[in-house]
N, CA and C atoms as an extended XYZ file, in Angstrom:
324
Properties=species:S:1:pos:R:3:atomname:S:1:resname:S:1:resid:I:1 pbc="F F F"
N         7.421      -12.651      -12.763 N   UNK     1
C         8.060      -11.978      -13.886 CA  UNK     1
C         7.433      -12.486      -15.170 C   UNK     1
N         7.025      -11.359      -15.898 N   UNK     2
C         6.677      -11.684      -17.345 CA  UNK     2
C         7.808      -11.985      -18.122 C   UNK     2
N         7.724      -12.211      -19.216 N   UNK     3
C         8.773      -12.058      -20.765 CA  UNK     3
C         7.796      -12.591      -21.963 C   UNK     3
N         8.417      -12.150      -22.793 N   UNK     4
C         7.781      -12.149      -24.106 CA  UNK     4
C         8.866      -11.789      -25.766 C   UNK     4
N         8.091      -12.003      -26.390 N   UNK     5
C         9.015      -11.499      -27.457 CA  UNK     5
C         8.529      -10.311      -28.491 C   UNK     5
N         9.381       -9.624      -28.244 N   UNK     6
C         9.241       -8.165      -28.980 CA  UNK     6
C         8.635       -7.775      -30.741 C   UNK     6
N         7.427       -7.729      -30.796 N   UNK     7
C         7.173       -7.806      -32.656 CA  UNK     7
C         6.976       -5.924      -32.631 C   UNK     7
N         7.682       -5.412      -32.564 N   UNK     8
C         7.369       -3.719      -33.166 CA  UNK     8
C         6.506       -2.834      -31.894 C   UNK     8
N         6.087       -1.558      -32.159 N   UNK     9
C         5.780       -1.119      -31.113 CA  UNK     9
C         4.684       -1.901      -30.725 C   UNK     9
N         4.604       -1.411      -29.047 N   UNK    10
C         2.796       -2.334      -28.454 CA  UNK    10
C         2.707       -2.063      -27.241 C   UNK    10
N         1.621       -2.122      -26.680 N   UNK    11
C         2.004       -1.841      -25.328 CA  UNK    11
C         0.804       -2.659      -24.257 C   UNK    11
N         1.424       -2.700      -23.104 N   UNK    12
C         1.136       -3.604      -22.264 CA  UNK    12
C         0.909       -3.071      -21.067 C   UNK    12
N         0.356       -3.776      -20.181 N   UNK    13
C        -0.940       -3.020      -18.825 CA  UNK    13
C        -0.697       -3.908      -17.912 C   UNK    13
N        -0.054       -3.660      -16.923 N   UNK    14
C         0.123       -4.431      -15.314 CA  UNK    14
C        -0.282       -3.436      -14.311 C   UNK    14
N        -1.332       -3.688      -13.406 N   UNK    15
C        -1.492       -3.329      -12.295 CA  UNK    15
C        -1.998       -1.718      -12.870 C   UNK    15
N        -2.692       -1.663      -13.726 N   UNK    16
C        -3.260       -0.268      -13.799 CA  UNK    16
C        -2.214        0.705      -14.839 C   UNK    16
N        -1.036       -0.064      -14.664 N   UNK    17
C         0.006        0.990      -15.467 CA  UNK    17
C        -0.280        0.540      -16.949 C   UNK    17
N         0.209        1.509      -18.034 N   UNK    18
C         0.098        1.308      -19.360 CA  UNK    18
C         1.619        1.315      -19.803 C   UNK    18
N         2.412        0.624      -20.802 N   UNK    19
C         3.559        1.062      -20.765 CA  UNK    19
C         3.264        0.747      -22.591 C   UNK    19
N         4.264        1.970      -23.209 N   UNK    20
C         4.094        1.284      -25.020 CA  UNK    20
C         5.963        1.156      -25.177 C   UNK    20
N         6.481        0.196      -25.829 N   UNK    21
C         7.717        0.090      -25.674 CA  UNK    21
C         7.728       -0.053      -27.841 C   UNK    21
N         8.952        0.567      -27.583 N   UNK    22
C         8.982        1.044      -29.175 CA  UNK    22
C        10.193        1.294      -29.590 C   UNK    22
N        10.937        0.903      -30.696 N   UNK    23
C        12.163        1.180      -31.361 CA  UNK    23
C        12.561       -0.390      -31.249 C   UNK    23
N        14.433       -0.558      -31.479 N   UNK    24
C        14.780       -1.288      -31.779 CA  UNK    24
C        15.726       -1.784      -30.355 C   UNK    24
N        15.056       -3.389      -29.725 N   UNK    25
C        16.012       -3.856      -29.030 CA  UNK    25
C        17.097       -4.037      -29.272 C   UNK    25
N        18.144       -3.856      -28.103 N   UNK    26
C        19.300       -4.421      -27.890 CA  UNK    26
C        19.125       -5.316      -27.261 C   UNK    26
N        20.655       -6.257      -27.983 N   UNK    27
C        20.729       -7.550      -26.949 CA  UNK    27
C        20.571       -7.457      -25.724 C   UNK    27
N        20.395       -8.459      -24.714 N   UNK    28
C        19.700       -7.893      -23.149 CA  UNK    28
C        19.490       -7.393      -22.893 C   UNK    28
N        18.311       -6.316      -23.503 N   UNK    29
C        17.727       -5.357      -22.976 CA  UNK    29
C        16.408       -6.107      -21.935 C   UNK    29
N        16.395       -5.136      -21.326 N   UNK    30
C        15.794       -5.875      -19.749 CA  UNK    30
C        14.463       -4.186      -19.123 C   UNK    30
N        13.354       -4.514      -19.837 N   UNK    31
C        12.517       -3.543      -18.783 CA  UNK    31
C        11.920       -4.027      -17.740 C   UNK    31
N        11.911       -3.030      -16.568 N   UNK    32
C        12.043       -3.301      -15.454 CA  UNK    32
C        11.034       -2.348      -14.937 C   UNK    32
N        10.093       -2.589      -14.220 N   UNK    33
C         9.109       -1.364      -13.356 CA  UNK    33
C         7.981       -1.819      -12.154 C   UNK    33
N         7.967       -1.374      -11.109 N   UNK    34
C         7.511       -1.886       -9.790 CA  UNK    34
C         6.721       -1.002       -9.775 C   UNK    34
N         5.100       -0.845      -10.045 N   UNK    35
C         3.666       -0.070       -9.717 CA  UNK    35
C         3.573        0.249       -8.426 C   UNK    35
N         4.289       -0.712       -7.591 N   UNK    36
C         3.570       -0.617       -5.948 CA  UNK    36
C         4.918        0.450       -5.469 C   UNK    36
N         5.851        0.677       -5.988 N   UNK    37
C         7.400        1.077       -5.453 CA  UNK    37
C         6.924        2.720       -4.813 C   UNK    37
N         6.913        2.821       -3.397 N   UNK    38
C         7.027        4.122       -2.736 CA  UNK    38
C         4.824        4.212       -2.362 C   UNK    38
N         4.227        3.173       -2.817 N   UNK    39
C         2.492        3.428       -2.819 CA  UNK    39
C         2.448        3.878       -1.382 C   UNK    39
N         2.603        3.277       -0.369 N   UNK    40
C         2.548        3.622        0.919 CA  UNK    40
C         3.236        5.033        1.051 C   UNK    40
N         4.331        5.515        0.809 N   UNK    41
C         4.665        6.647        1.019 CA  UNK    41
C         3.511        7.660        0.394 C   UNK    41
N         2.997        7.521       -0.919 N   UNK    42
C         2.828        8.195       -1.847 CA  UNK    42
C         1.255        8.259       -1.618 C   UNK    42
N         0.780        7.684       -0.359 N   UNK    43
C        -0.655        7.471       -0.455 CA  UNK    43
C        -1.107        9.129       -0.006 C   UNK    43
N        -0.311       10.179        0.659 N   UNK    44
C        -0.767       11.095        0.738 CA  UNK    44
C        -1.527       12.242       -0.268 C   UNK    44
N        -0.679       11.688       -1.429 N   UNK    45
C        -1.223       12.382       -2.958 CA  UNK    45
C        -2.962       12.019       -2.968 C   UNK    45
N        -2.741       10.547       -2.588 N   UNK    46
C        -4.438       10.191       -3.500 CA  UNK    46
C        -4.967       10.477       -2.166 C   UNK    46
N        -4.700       11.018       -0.885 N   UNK    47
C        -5.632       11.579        0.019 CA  UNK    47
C        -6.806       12.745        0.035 C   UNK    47
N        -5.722       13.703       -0.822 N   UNK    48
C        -6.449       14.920       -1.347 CA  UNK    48
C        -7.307       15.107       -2.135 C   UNK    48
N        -7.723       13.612       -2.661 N   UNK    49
C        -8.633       13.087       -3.725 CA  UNK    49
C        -9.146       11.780       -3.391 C   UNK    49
N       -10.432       11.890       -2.215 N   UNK    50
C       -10.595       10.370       -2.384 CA  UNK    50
C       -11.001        9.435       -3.011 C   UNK    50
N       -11.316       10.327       -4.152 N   UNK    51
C       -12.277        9.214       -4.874 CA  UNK    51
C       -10.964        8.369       -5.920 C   UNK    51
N        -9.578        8.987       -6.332 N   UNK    52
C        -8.310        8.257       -6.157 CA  UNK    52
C        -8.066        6.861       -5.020 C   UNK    52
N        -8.584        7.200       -4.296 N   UNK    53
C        -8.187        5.681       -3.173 CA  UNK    53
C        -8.599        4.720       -3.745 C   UNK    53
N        -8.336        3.086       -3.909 N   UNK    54
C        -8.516        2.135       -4.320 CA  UNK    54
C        -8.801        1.303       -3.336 C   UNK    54
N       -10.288        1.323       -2.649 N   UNK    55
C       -10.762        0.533       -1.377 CA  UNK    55
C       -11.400       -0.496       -2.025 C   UNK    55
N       -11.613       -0.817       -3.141 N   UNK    56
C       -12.757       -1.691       -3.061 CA  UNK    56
C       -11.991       -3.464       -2.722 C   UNK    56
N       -12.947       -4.018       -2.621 N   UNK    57
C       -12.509       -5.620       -1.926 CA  UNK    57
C       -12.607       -6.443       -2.906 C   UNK    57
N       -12.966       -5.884       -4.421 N   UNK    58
C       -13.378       -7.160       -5.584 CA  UNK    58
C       -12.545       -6.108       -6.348 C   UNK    58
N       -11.778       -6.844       -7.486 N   UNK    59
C       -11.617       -6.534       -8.591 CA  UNK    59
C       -11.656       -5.659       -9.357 C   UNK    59
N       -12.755       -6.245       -9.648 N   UNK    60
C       -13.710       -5.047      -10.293 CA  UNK    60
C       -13.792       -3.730       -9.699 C   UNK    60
N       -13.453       -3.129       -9.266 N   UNK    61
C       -13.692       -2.202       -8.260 CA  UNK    61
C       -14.800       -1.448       -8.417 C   UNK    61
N       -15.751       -2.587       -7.622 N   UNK    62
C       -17.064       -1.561       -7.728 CA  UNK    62
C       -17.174       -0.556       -7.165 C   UNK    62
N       -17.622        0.545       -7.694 N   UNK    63
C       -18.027        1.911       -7.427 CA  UNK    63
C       -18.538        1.715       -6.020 C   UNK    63
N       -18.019        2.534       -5.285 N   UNK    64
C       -18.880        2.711       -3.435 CA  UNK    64
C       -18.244        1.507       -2.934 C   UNK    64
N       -17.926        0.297       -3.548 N   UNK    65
C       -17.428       -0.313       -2.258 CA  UNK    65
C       -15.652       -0.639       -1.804 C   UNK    65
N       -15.935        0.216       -1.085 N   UNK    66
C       -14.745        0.574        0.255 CA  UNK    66
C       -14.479       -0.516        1.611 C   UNK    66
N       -14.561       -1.703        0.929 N   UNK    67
C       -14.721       -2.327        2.183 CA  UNK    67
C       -13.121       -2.683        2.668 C   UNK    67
N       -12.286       -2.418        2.166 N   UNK    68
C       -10.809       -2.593        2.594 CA  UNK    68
C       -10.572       -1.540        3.539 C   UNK    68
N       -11.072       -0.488        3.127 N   UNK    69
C       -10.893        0.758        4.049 CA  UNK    69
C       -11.666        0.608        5.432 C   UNK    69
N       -13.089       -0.452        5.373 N   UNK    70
C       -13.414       -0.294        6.597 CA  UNK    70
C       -12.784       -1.327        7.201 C   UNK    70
N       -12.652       -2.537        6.343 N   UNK    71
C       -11.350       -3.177        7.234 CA  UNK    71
C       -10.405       -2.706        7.647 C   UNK    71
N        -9.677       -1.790        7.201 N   UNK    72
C        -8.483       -1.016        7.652 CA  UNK    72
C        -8.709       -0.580        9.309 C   UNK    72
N       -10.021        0.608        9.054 N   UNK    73
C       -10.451        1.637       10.126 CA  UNK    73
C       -10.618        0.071       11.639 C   UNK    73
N       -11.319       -1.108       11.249 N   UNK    74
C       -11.957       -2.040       12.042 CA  UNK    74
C       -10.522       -2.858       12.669 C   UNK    74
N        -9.352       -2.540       12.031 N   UNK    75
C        -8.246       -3.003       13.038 CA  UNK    75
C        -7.741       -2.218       13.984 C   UNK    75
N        -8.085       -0.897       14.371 N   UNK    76
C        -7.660       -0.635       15.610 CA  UNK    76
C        -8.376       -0.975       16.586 C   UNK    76
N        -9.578       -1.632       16.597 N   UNK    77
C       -10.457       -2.439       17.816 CA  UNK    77
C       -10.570       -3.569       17.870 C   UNK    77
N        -9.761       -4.278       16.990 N   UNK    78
C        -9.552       -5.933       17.033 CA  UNK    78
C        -8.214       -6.397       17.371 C   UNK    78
N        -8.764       -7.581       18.752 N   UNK    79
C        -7.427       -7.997       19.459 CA  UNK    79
C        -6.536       -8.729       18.794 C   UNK    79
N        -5.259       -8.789       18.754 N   UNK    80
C        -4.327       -9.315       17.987 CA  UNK    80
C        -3.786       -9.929       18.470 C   UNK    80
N        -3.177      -11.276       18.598 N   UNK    81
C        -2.366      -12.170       19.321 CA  UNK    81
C        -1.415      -11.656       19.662 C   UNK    81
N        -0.264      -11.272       18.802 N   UNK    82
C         0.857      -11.066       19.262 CA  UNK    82
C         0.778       -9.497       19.890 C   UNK    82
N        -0.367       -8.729       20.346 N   UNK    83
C        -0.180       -8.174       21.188 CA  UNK    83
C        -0.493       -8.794       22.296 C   UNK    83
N        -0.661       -9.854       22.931 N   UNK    84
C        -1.075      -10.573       24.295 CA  UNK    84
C        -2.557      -10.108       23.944 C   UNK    84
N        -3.348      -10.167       22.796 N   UNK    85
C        -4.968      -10.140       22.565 CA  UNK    85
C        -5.394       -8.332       22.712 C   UNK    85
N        -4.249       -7.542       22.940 N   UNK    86
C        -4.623       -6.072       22.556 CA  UNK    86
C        -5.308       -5.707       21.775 C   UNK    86
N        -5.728       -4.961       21.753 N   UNK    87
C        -5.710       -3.960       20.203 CA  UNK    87
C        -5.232       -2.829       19.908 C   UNK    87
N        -5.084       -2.606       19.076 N   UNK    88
C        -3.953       -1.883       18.322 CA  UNK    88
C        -4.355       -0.217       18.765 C   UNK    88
N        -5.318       -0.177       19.288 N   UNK    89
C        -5.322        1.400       19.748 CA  UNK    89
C        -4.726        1.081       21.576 C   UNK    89
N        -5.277       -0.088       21.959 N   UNK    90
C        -4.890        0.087       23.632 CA  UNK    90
C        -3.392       -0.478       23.505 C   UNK    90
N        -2.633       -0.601       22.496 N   UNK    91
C        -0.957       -1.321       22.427 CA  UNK    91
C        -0.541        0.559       22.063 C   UNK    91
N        -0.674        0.887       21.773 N   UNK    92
C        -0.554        2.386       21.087 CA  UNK    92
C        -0.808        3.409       22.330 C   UNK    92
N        -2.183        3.175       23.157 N   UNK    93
C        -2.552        3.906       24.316 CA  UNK    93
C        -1.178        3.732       25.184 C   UNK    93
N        -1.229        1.914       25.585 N   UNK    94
C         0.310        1.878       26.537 CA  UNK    94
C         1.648        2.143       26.332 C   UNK    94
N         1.823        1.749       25.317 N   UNK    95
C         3.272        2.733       24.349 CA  UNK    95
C         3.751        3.833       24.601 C   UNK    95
N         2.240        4.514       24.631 N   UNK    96
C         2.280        6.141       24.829 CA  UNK    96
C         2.677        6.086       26.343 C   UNK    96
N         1.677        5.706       27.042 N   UNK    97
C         2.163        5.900       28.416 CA  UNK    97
C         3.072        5.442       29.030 C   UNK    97
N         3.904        4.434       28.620 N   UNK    98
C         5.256        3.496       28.943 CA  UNK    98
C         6.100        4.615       28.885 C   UNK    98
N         5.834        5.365       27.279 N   UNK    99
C         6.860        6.481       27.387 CA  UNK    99
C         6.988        7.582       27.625 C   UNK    99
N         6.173        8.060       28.474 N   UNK   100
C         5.859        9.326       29.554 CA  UNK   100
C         6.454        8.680       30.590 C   UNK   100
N         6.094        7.751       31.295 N   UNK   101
C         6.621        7.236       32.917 CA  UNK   101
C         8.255        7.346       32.513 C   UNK   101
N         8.460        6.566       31.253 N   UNK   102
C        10.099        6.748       31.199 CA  UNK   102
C        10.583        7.907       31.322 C   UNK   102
N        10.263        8.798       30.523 N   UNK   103
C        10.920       10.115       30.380 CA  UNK   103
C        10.825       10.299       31.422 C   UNK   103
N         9.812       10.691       32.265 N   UNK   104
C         9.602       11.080       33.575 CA  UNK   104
C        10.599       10.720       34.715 C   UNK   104
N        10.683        9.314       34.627 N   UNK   105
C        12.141        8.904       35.526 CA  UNK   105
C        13.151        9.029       35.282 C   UNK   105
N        13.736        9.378       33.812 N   UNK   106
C        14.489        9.784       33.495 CA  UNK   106
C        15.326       11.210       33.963 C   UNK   106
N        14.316       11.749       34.065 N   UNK   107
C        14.567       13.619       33.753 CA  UNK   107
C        14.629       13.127       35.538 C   UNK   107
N        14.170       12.511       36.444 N   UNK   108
C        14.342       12.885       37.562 CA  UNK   108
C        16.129       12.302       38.360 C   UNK   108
């Protein structure tokens, strides 16, 4: 959490957002705002636009590099402990098929 003290309008930049805050405080006045709030839901928007996606692995976000994204794509073939050393496509493959055999005995 930031704080600061209020000298007239101004405005201030977290996480990409711009905010200008202006007029006259009230006592405990309290701004409040979460950049990341709903990102995962909301990632379908910046799908339709990839050059919107924010892959890069530095800072800076250099232009072209996407390397979070290929980290992303590179965890469904890397074994994971707490799947008993799976990976996340063959924990997903058996899932699937755990729940066909069920249904299947089920319905019978």
């Amino acid at each position: 959490a930031a704080s600061g003290t209020y000298s007239g309008p101004q405005t201030f930049h977290v996480d990409g957002v711009s905010v200008t805050v202006s007029g006259v405080p009230a006592a405990n006045d309290v701004l409040a705002f979460n950049s990341r709030e709903n990102a995962a839901r909301d990632i379908l928007v910046a799908l339709s636009d990839p050059s919107k996606l924010a892959l890069s692995s530095t800072r800076a976000g250099v232009p072209g590099n996407n390397q979070n994204g290929l980290n992303l794509v590179a965890l469904q073939s890397r074994a994971i402990t707490s799947l008993d050393n799976a990976t996340l496509l063959d924990s997903y493959r058996k899932t699937t098929a755990d729940l066909g055999v069920a249904s299947q005995v089920a319905a019978q």
